Coordinates of C-alpha atoms in Angstrom, one line a residue:
M1 CA 0.0 0.0 0.0
R2 CA 2.9 2.3 0.9
G3 CA 4.5 1.6 -2.5
L4 CA 1.3 2.5 -4.3
T5 CA 1.0 5.8 -2.3
S6 CA 4.6 6.7 -3.1
T7 CA 4.0 6.1 -6.8
I8 CA 0.9 8.3 -6.8
V9 CA 2.8 11.1 -5.1
L10 CA 5.7 10.9 -7.6
V11 CA 3.3 11.0 -10.5
L12 CA 1.5 14.0 -9.1
V13 CA 4.9 15.8 -8.5
L14 CA 6.1 15.2 -12.0
A15 CA 2.7 16.2 -13.4
G16 CA 2.9 19.4 -11.4
L17 CA 6.4 20.2 -12.5
G18 CA 5.4 19.5 -16.1
G19 CA 2.4 21.7 -15.7
Y20 CA 4.5 24.5 -14.2
I21 CA 7.0 24.3 -17.1
Y22 CA 4.1 24.5 -19.6
F23 CA 2.4 27.3 -17.7
V24 CA 5.6 29.4 -17.5
D25 CA 6.5 28.8 -21.1
S26 CA 3.0 29.3 -22.5
K27 CA 2.5 32.6 -20.6
R28 CA 5.7 34.1 -22.1
P29 CA 4.8 36.8 -24.6
E30 CA 5.4 36.0 -28.2
P31 CA 8.0 38.0 -30.1
G32 CA 6.6 41.2 -31.4
L33 CA 3.4 41.2 -29.3
G34 CA 4.4 43.8 -26.8
G35 CA 6.5 41.7 -24.3
D36 CA 10.1 42.1 -23.5
T37 CA 11.7 40.2 -26.4
A38 CA 15.2 41.5 -26.2
T39 CA 17.8 38.8 -26.6
A40 CA 21.4 38.5 -25.7
K41 CA 24.2 36.4 -27.1
V42 CA 24.9 33.2 -25.0
Y43 CA 28.6 33.6 -25.6
A44 CA 31.0 36.5 -26.3
L45 CA 32.9 34.9 -29.1
E46 CA 34.4 35.6 -32.5
V47 CA 34.4 33.1 -35.3
D48 CA 38.1 33.2 -35.8
T49 CA 38.9 32.5 -32.1
I50 CA 37.4 29.0 -32.1
N51 CA 39.7 26.2 -33.3
E52 CA 38.2 23.1 -31.7
V53 CA 34.6 21.8 -31.4
K54 CA 33.5 18.6 -29.8
L55 CA 29.9 17.6 -30.6
T56 CA 28.0 14.7 -29.2
Y57 CA 24.7 13.9 -30.8
N58 CA 22.6 10.8 -29.9
G59 CA 25.7 9.2 -28.4
E60 CA 28.0 9.7 -31.4
T61 CA 30.9 12.1 -30.7
S62 CA 32.8 14.1 -33.3
L63 CA 35.9 16.1 -32.6
L64 CA 36.9 18.8 -35.1
R65 CA 40.1 20.8 -35.0
K66 CA 41.2 23.7 -37.1
S67 CA 44.8 24.3 -38.4
D68 CA 46.4 26.5 -41.0
S69 CA 45.2 24.1 -43.7
G70 CA 41.6 24.2 -42.5
W71 CA 39.2 22.1 -40.5
A72 CA 39.9 18.4 -39.9
M73 CA 38.1 15.6 -38.1
V74 CA 40.1 14.0 -35.3
E75 CA 37.5 11.7 -33.8
P76 CA 36.0 9.2 -34.5
V77 CA 38.3 9.0 -37.6
Q78 CA 41.1 11.1 -38.8
T79 CA 40.0 12.7 -42.1
E80 CA 39.2 16.1 -43.5
A81 CA 36.1 17.8 -42.2
D82 CA 33.3 19.2 -44.3
P83 CA 34.4 22.9 -44.2
A84 CA 30.9 24.2 -44.6
E85 CA 29.6 22.1 -41.7
A86 CA 32.5 23.0 -39.4
I87 CA 32.0 26.7 -40.1
S88 CA 28.3 26.4 -39.6
L89 CA 28.8 24.9 -36.1
V90 CA 31.2 27.7 -35.1
Q91 CA 28.8 30.4 -36.4
A92 CA 25.9 28.8 -34.6
L93 CA 27.9 29.1 -31.3
V94 CA 28.9 32.6 -32.0
N95 CA 25.4 33.7 -32.9
L96 CA 23.5 31.7 -30.4
E97 CA 20.9 33.9 -28.6
L98 CA 19.5 33.4 -25.1
V99 CA 15.7 34.0 -25.3
R100 CA 15.3 34.1 -21.5
V101 CA 16.4 32.3 -18.3
L102 CA 13.7 29.9 -17.2
D103 CA 15.1 28.7 -13.9
E104 CA 18.3 29.8 -12.1
N105 CA 18.5 26.7 -9.9
P106 CA 16.3 23.8 -11.0
G107 CA 16.0 20.9 -8.7
D108 CA 15.6 18.3 -11.4
L109 CA 17.0 18.5 -15.0
A110 CA 15.1 15.5 -16.3
P111 CA 11.9 17.3 -17.3
F112 CA 14.0 19.7 -19.4
G113 CA 15.8 16.8 -21.1
L114 CA 19.1 18.0 -19.7
A115 CA 19.9 15.2 -17.3
A116 CA 21.0 13.2 -20.4
P117 CA 21.0 15.7 -23.2
S118 CA 20.9 14.4 -26.8
I119 CA 23.1 17.3 -27.9
A120 CA 26.3 18.4 -26.0
V121 CA 28.9 20.8 -27.4
E122 CA 32.4 21.7 -26.1
F123 CA 34.6 24.3 -27.8
K124 CA 38.0 25.8 -27.3
G125 CA 40.0 28.5 -28.9
A126 CA 42.3 31.4 -28.4
G127 CA 41.7 32.3 -24.8
V128 CA 38.1 30.9 -24.8
S129 CA 36.4 27.7 -23.9
G130 CA 32.9 26.7 -23.1
S131 CA 30.1 24.1 -23.4
L132 CA 26.5 23.8 -24.3
K133 CA 23.8 21.3 -23.6
L134 CA 20.5 21.2 -25.5
G135 CA 17.5 19.4 -24.1
R136 CA 13.9 19.0 -25.1
K137 CA 11.8 21.4 -27.0
T138 CA 9.2 23.4 -25.0
P139 CA 5.5 22.4 -25.2
T140 CA 4.9 25.1 -27.8
Q141 CA 7.9 23.8 -29.8
G142 CA 9.2 27.3 -30.3
E143 CA 12.2 27.0 -28.0
M144 CA 14.3 24.4 -26.4
Y145 CA 15.9 24.1 -23.0
A146 CA 19.6 24.7 -22.6
Q147 CA 22.6 25.0 -20.2
K148 CA 26.0 26.4 -20.7
N149 CA 29.5 26.1 -19.2
G150 CA 28.5 23.7 -16.5
E151 CA 26.2 26.3 -14.9
K152 CA 22.9 25.2 -13.2
A153 CA 20.7 27.8 -14.8
V154 CA 18.3 26.6 -17.5
F155 CA 17.5 29.0 -20.3
L156 CA 15.7 29.0 -23.6
V157 CA 17.1 29.1 -27.1
S158 CA 15.4 28.9 -30.4
S159 CA 14.3 25.4 -31.3
S160 CA 16.0 25.9 -34.7
Q161 CA 19.2 25.1 -33.0
D162 CA 18.2 21.4 -33.0
S163 CA 18.6 21.2 -36.8
T164 CA 22.0 23.0 -36.5
F165 CA 23.6 20.8 -33.9
N166 CA 22.0 17.4 -34.8
R167 CA 25.1 16.4 -36.7
T168 CA 26.6 12.9 -36.9
P169 CA 30.2 12.1 -37.7
F170 CA 29.1 11.4 -41.3
N171 CA 27.5 14.8 -41.5
L172 CA 30.7 16.5 -40.3
R173 CA 33.3 14.7 -42.3
D174 CA 34.4 15.5 -45.8
K175 CA 32.1 13.7 -48.1
K176 CA 33.6 14.5 -51.5
I177 CA 33.6 11.4 -53.7
L178 CA 36.7 12.3 -55.6
K179 CA 39.7 14.6 -55.0
F180 CA 40.8 16.5 -58.1
D181 CA 41.4 20.1 -59.3
R182 CA 38.8 20.7 -61.9
E183 CA 40.7 23.8 -63.3
K184 CA 43.8 21.7 -63.9
A185 CA 42.0 18.6 -65.3
D186 CA 43.2 17.9 -68.9
T187 CA 42.2 14.3 -69.6
L188 CA 39.0 12.3 -69.0
T189 CA 38.7 8.6 -69.6
L190 CA 35.5 6.6 -69.4
A191 CA 35.6 2.8 -69.3
R192 CA 32.6 0.5 -69.4
A193 CA 32.1 -3.1 -70.4
G194 CA 35.5 -3.5 -72.1
Q195 CA 35.1 -0.3 -74.0
S196 CA 36.5 3.2 -73.3
M197 CA 36.5 6.8 -74.5
T198 CA 39.2 9.4 -73.8
L199 CA 38.8 13.1 -74.0
A200 CA 41.6 15.7 -73.8
R201 CA 41.4 19.4 -73.1
T202 CA 43.3 22.2 -74.8
G203 CA 42.5 25.6 -73.3
S204 CA 38.8 25.5 -72.6
E205 CA 38.0 23.0 -75.4
W206 CA 37.5 19.3 -74.8
R207 CA 37.9 16.9 -77.7
V208 CA 37.3 13.2 -78.0
T209 CA 40.7 11.7 -78.8
G210 CA 39.9 8.0 -78.7
P211 CA 38.9 5.5 -79.9
V212 CA 37.8 7.7 -82.8
A213 CA 38.6 11.4 -82.7
S214 CA 35.8 14.0 -82.9
R215 CA 34.5 17.1 -81.3
S216 CA 32.9 16.7 -77.9
D217 CA 29.6 17.9 -76.5
Y218 CA 30.6 20.7 -74.2
T219 CA 27.4 20.6 -72.1
T220 CA 27.7 16.9 -71.4
V221 CA 31.4 17.0 -70.6
E222 CA 31.0 20.0 -68.3
G223 CA 28.0 18.4 -66.7
L224 CA 29.9 15.3 -65.7
L225 CA 32.9 17.3 -64.5
S226 CA 30.6 19.5 -62.4
Q227 CA 29.0 16.4 -60.8
L228 CA 32.3 14.7 -60.1
S229 CA 33.8 17.8 -58.5
S230 CA 30.8 18.7 -56.3
A231 CA 29.2 15.3 -55.6
N232 CA 29.1 14.1 -52.0
M233 CA 28.6 10.6 -50.7
S234 CA 25.0 9.7 -50.1
T235 CA 25.9 7.2 -47.4
L236 CA 29.2 5.7 -46.2
V237 CA 29.0 1.9 -46.5
T238 CA 32.4 0.9 -45.2
S239 CA 35.8 2.5 -44.5
D240 CA 38.0 -0.5 -44.2
G241 CA 38.4 -1.4 -47.9
K242 CA 37.7 -5.1 -47.3
D243 CA 35.6 -7.5 -49.3
L244 CA 35.3 -5.1 -52.3
A245 CA 33.8 -7.8 -54.5
K246 CA 30.7 -7.7 -52.3
Y247 CA 30.0 -4.3 -53.8
G248 CA 30.9 -5.2 -57.4
F249 CA 34.5 -3.8 -57.4
D250 CA 36.1 -7.1 -58.6
Q251 CA 34.6 -6.1 -62.0
P252 CA 33.6 -2.5 -61.8
A253 CA 30.6 -1.5 -63.9
M254 CA 32.4 1.6 -64.9
S255 CA 35.4 3.7 -64.1
V256 CA 36.1 7.4 -64.6
T257 CA 39.8 8.6 -64.7
L258 CA 40.6 12.2 -64.5
G259 CA 44.1 13.4 -65.3
A260 CA 45.9 16.7 -64.4
G261 CA 49.4 16.4 -65.8
S262 CA 50.9 13.4 -64.1
A263 CA 48.3 13.3 -61.3
K264 CA 45.4 10.9 -61.6
A265 CA 42.0 10.5 -59.8
V266 CA 39.9 7.4 -60.4
L267 CA 36.3 6.8 -59.5
E268 CA 35.1 3.2 -59.7
V269 CA 31.4 2.4 -59.9
G270 CA 30.3 -1.0 -58.5
K271 CA 26.9 -2.7 -58.6
T272 CA 23.5 -1.2 -57.9
E273 CA 21.2 -2.7 -55.3
G274 CA 17.9 -1.4 -54.2
G275 CA 18.3 1.8 -56.1
Q276 CA 21.7 2.5 -54.4
T277 CA 24.9 2.5 -56.5
Y278 CA 28.2 1.7 -54.8
A279 CA 31.3 3.7 -55.8
R280 CA 34.8 4.3 -54.5
D281 CA 37.7 6.6 -54.9
A282 CA 40.5 4.2 -55.9
A283 CA 43.0 6.1 -53.8
R284 CA 41.0 5.5 -50.6
P285 CA 39.5 2.4 -48.8
L286 CA 36.1 3.9 -48.5
V287 CA 33.0 2.4 -50.2
F288 CA 30.0 4.8 -50.5
T289 CA 26.8 5.3 -52.4
V290 CA 26.1 8.1 -54.9
D291 CA 22.9 10.0 -55.6
T292 CA 20.7 9.5 -58.6
T293 CA 21.9 12.8 -60.3
L294 CA 25.4 11.5 -60.5
Q295 CA 24.1 8.0 -61.5
D296 CA 22.3 9.6 -64.4
E297 CA 25.5 11.3 -65.6
L298 CA 27.5 8.1 -65.3
N299 CA 24.9 6.0 -67.1
K300 CA 25.1 8.1 -70.3
G301 CA 26.4 6.3 -73.3
F302 CA 29.7 7.3 -74.9
D303 CA 27.8 8.9 -77.8
A304 CA 26.4 11.5 -75.4
F305 CA 29.9 12.9 -75.1
R306 CA 30.3 13.6 -78.8
K307 CA 28.9 16.7 -80.4
K308 CA 25.8 15.9 -82.5
E309 CA 25.6 18.9 -84.7
L310 CA 27.4 18.3 -88.0
F311 CA 27.9 22.1 -88.7
E312 CA 29.5 24.6 -86.4
L313 CA 28.3 27.5 -88.5
R314 CA 25.7 30.0 -87.5
A315 CA 23.5 31.1 -90.3
F316 CA 23.9 34.8 -89.8
Y317 CA 27.7 34.6 -90.2
V318 CA 27.9 32.4 -93.3
T319 CA 29.4 34.2 -96.3
R320 CA 29.9 31.4 -98.8
L321 CA 28.7 27.9 -99.5
R322 CA 29.9 25.4 -102.1
A323 CA 27.6 22.4 -102.7
V324 CA 28.3 19.4 -104.8
L325 CA 25.1 17.3 -105.4
D326 CA 25.1 13.9 -106.9
A327 CA 22.9 13.7 -109.9
P328 CA 22.0 11.0 -112.6
G329 CA 24.0 13.0 -115.2
G330 CA 27.0 13.5 -112.9
P331 CA 27.7 15.7 -109.9
K332 CA 26.5 19.3 -110.1
T333 CA 28.5 22.0 -108.3
Y334 CA 27.0 25.2 -107.0
E335 CA 28.7 28.3 -105.5
L336 CA 26.5 30.4 -103.2
E337 CA 27.9 33.7 -102.2
K338 CA 26.6 36.5 -100.0
V339 CA 26.9 39.8 -101.9
R340 CA 26.0 43.4 -101.3
G341 CA 24.0 45.6 -103.7
E342 CA 25.7 48.2 -105.9
K343 CA 24.2 51.0 -103.8
P344 CA 25.1 51.7 -100.1
T345 CA 21.4 51.4 -99.3
D346 CA 21.0 48.0 -101.0
G347 CA 20.9 45.1 -98.6
E348 CA 22.6 41.7 -98.9
S349 CA 21.5 38.9 -101.2
W350 CA 22.8 35.5 -102.2
K351 CA 24.2 34.9 -105.6
V352 CA 23.9 31.3 -106.8
T353 CA 26.2 30.1 -109.6
R354 CA 26.2 26.7 -111.1
V355 CA 29.8 26.0 -112.0
G356 CA 30.0 26.1 -115.8
G357 CA 26.5 27.6 -116.0
A358 CA 24.5 30.6 -115.3
S359 CA 23.9 32.7 -112.1
H360 CA 20.8 33.9 -110.4
T361 CA 19.8 35.6 -107.1
A362 CA 18.4 33.1 -104.6
D363 CA 15.0 33.8 -103.0
A364 CA 15.8 35.2 -99.5
A365 CA 13.3 33.1 -97.7
A366 CA 14.5 29.9 -99.4
M367 CA 18.1 30.7 -98.5
D368 CA 17.3 31.3 -94.9
D369 CA 15.4 28.0 -94.8
L370 CA 18.4 26.2 -96.3
L371 CA 20.8 27.6 -93.7
A372 CA 18.4 26.7 -90.9
K373 CA 18.1 23.1 -92.2
L374 CA 21.9 22.7 -92.5
V375 CA 22.4 23.9 -88.9
A376 CA 19.7 21.5 -87.7
L377 CA 21.4 18.4 -89.2
K378 CA 22.7 16.3 -86.3
A379 CA 23.6 12.8 -85.4
D380 CA 21.0 10.4 -84.0
T381 CA 23.7 7.9 -83.3
F382 CA 27.3 7.2 -84.4
V383 CA 28.1 4.1 -86.4
D384 CA 31.2 1.9 -86.5
T385 CA 33.5 1.4 -89.5
K386 CA 31.7 -1.7 -90.7
T387 CA 28.5 0.2 -91.4
K388 CA 27.8 1.0 -95.1
T389 CA 27.3 4.7 -95.2
G390 CA 27.5 5.7 -98.9
L391 CA 30.2 8.3 -98.1
D392 CA 32.5 6.7 -100.7
K393 CA 30.1 8.3 -103.2
P394 CA 28.5 11.3 -101.4
A395 CA 25.0 12.4 -102.2
L396 CA 25.9 15.9 -101.1
V397 CA 29.1 17.7 -100.1
V398 CA 28.8 21.1 -98.4
S399 CA 31.7 23.5 -97.8
A400 CA 31.0 26.6 -95.8
S401 CA 33.0 29.7 -95.1
Y402 CA 31.9 31.9 -92.2
D403 CA 32.8 34.2 -89.3
E404 CA 35.9 35.8 -90.9
G405 CA 38.0 32.9 -92.0
K406 CA 36.4 29.8 -90.5
F407 CA 35.8 26.9 -92.9
E408 CA 34.2 23.4 -92.6
R409 CA 33.2 20.7 -95.0
V410 CA 30.6 17.9 -94.4
R411 CA 29.9 14.9 -96.6
F412 CA 26.5 13.2 -96.7
G413 CA 25.8 9.7 -97.9
Q414 CA 22.6 7.6 -98.4
V415 CA 22.1 3.9 -98.2
G416 CA 18.5 2.9 -98.9
E417 CA 16.4 4.9 -96.5
E418 CA 19.3 5.8 -94.2
A419 CA 21.4 8.9 -94.2
F420 CA 24.9 9.5 -92.9
G421 CA 27.2 12.4 -92.4
S422 CA 30.9 13.0 -91.7
R423 CA 32.9 16.2 -91.1
E424 CA 36.2 16.6 -92.8
G425 CA 39.0 15.9 -90.3
E426 CA 36.9 13.5 -88.2
A427 CA 36.7 9.8 -88.7
V428 CA 33.5 9.4 -86.8
V429 CA 30.3 8.9 -88.9
A430 CA 26.9 10.1 -87.8
R431 CA 23.6 8.4 -88.6
I432 CA 21.2 11.3 -89.5
D433 CA 17.4 11.5 -89.2
K434 CA 16.3 10.7 -92.8
A435 CA 13.5 13.3 -92.6
S436 CA 15.9 16.0 -91.7
M437 CA 18.3 15.0 -94.5
A438 CA 15.4 14.9 -97.0
A439 CA 14.3 18.4 -95.9
A440 CA 17.8 19.8 -96.4
M441 CA 18.1 18.3 -99.9
K442 CA 14.7 19.8 -100.8
A443 CA 15.8 23.2 -99.5
F444 CA 19.0 22.9 -101.7
D445 CA 16.8 22.2 -104.8
L446 CA 14.7 25.3 -104.1
V447 CA 17.7 27.5 -103.8
V448 CA 19.8 26.3 -106.7
M449 CA 16.8 26.1 -109.1
P450 CA 16.7 29.3 -111.2
P451 CA 13.5 31.2 -110.9
E452 CA 11.1 30.7 -113.8
P453 CA 11.1 33.7 -116.2
A454 CA 8.1 36.0 -116.0
P455 CA 5.6 35.4 -118.8
A456 CA 5.9 37.8 -121.7
P457 CA 3.2 40.5 -121.8
A458 CA 0.3 39.8 -124.1
T459 CA 0.2 41.7 -127.5
T460 CA -2.7 42.5 -129.8
D461 CA -2.9 42.6 -133.6
K462 CA -4.4 45.3 -135.8
A463 CA -7.8 43.8 -135.3
G464 CA -7.4 44.2 -131.5
E465 CA -7.2 40.5 -130.9
K466 CA -4.7 39.2 -128.3
K467 CA -1.9 37.0 -129.7

């Protein structure tokens, strides 16, 4: 009976204490509603003075230390720290505001969640040190209970601090998947299923150098480089580098090798399980997973890294075209040249000359349409050397001069219903959409065909009848 009575009394005491906390907190005026809302900094600190932070969250402890080279994680493992996360912790301590003191000398810390706080912080620096404990959120969820520097007083801070300090060792460590200097990267090699592609950079331009040389797709290459330089691990699977075959690294699904002079960085991609793709930096024992954005970049076929457009020209800057069209009676060659009128006020027009024949002025709309259709010609796919392309006897060869001295030549072939194209100086051959090719050929016909002469005016005889 005595035990039951004691239990009832304890329940009533706890209920009363909880009610007191709720009453005190709920009666506090809200910010901006006329109450005393002035806040003060919990600590008198400067960001640059703190060089060590020890954070315990849900039983996991991380120790970060700053040196001349930046922030490093010392515990639970020795590695680089995530600089943004480390700075965020320090700034949070420096900017931490005390909403108000709730109890100067509480008898029991358990109702505040401070007897065994889920978040505890210790920090050191140049002439400074301190600690912080964060407990439960208040019943209204607007603040949370806190203590500092081993003092008994319980005070309130914004509950947003919970999302600032709830950091695990994984959150605080460096999570970059690959270490390389993007600005110095000058080679990129992709390897998958026994095949590979190599790209090299000269200045700001990347070109495919193997297995077949060609221009590269700037957006695709830069997209992959951006992902590789900025991507973080989604999860850290293991850090001991053992049993790599378990994750598919005995036969990697893909590898990406980045070169910067003699330095190399290699990302290996393992197998995918449950929507998670395993990957590793070959220079470190870690195995981690990568997010879907990087997976999408890595899953692109090699053709995605080649430039699809057959012409570099832009219609406005073209000054001369030479076209050789295959015809039943033999090839026909046409020269198309942009010319200005005799008067300063005259605009530009296109003079079309059939080599060995007459000249005429092209219809302006037809010429604009032709240039637009040439620019639109692009590869659907690229074919291997065994594919019959008809390029040994081209259906059309177009040479273009543009932009003050630039020149390019593209050959087009047809085999049955299929169309192909190849730029001079590149061995790679593109398979072209047949409808686009047919539209370009039709546009050429309209431009090179002389306009029909205007009908002669009707005449009348002496009897007044029309002849």
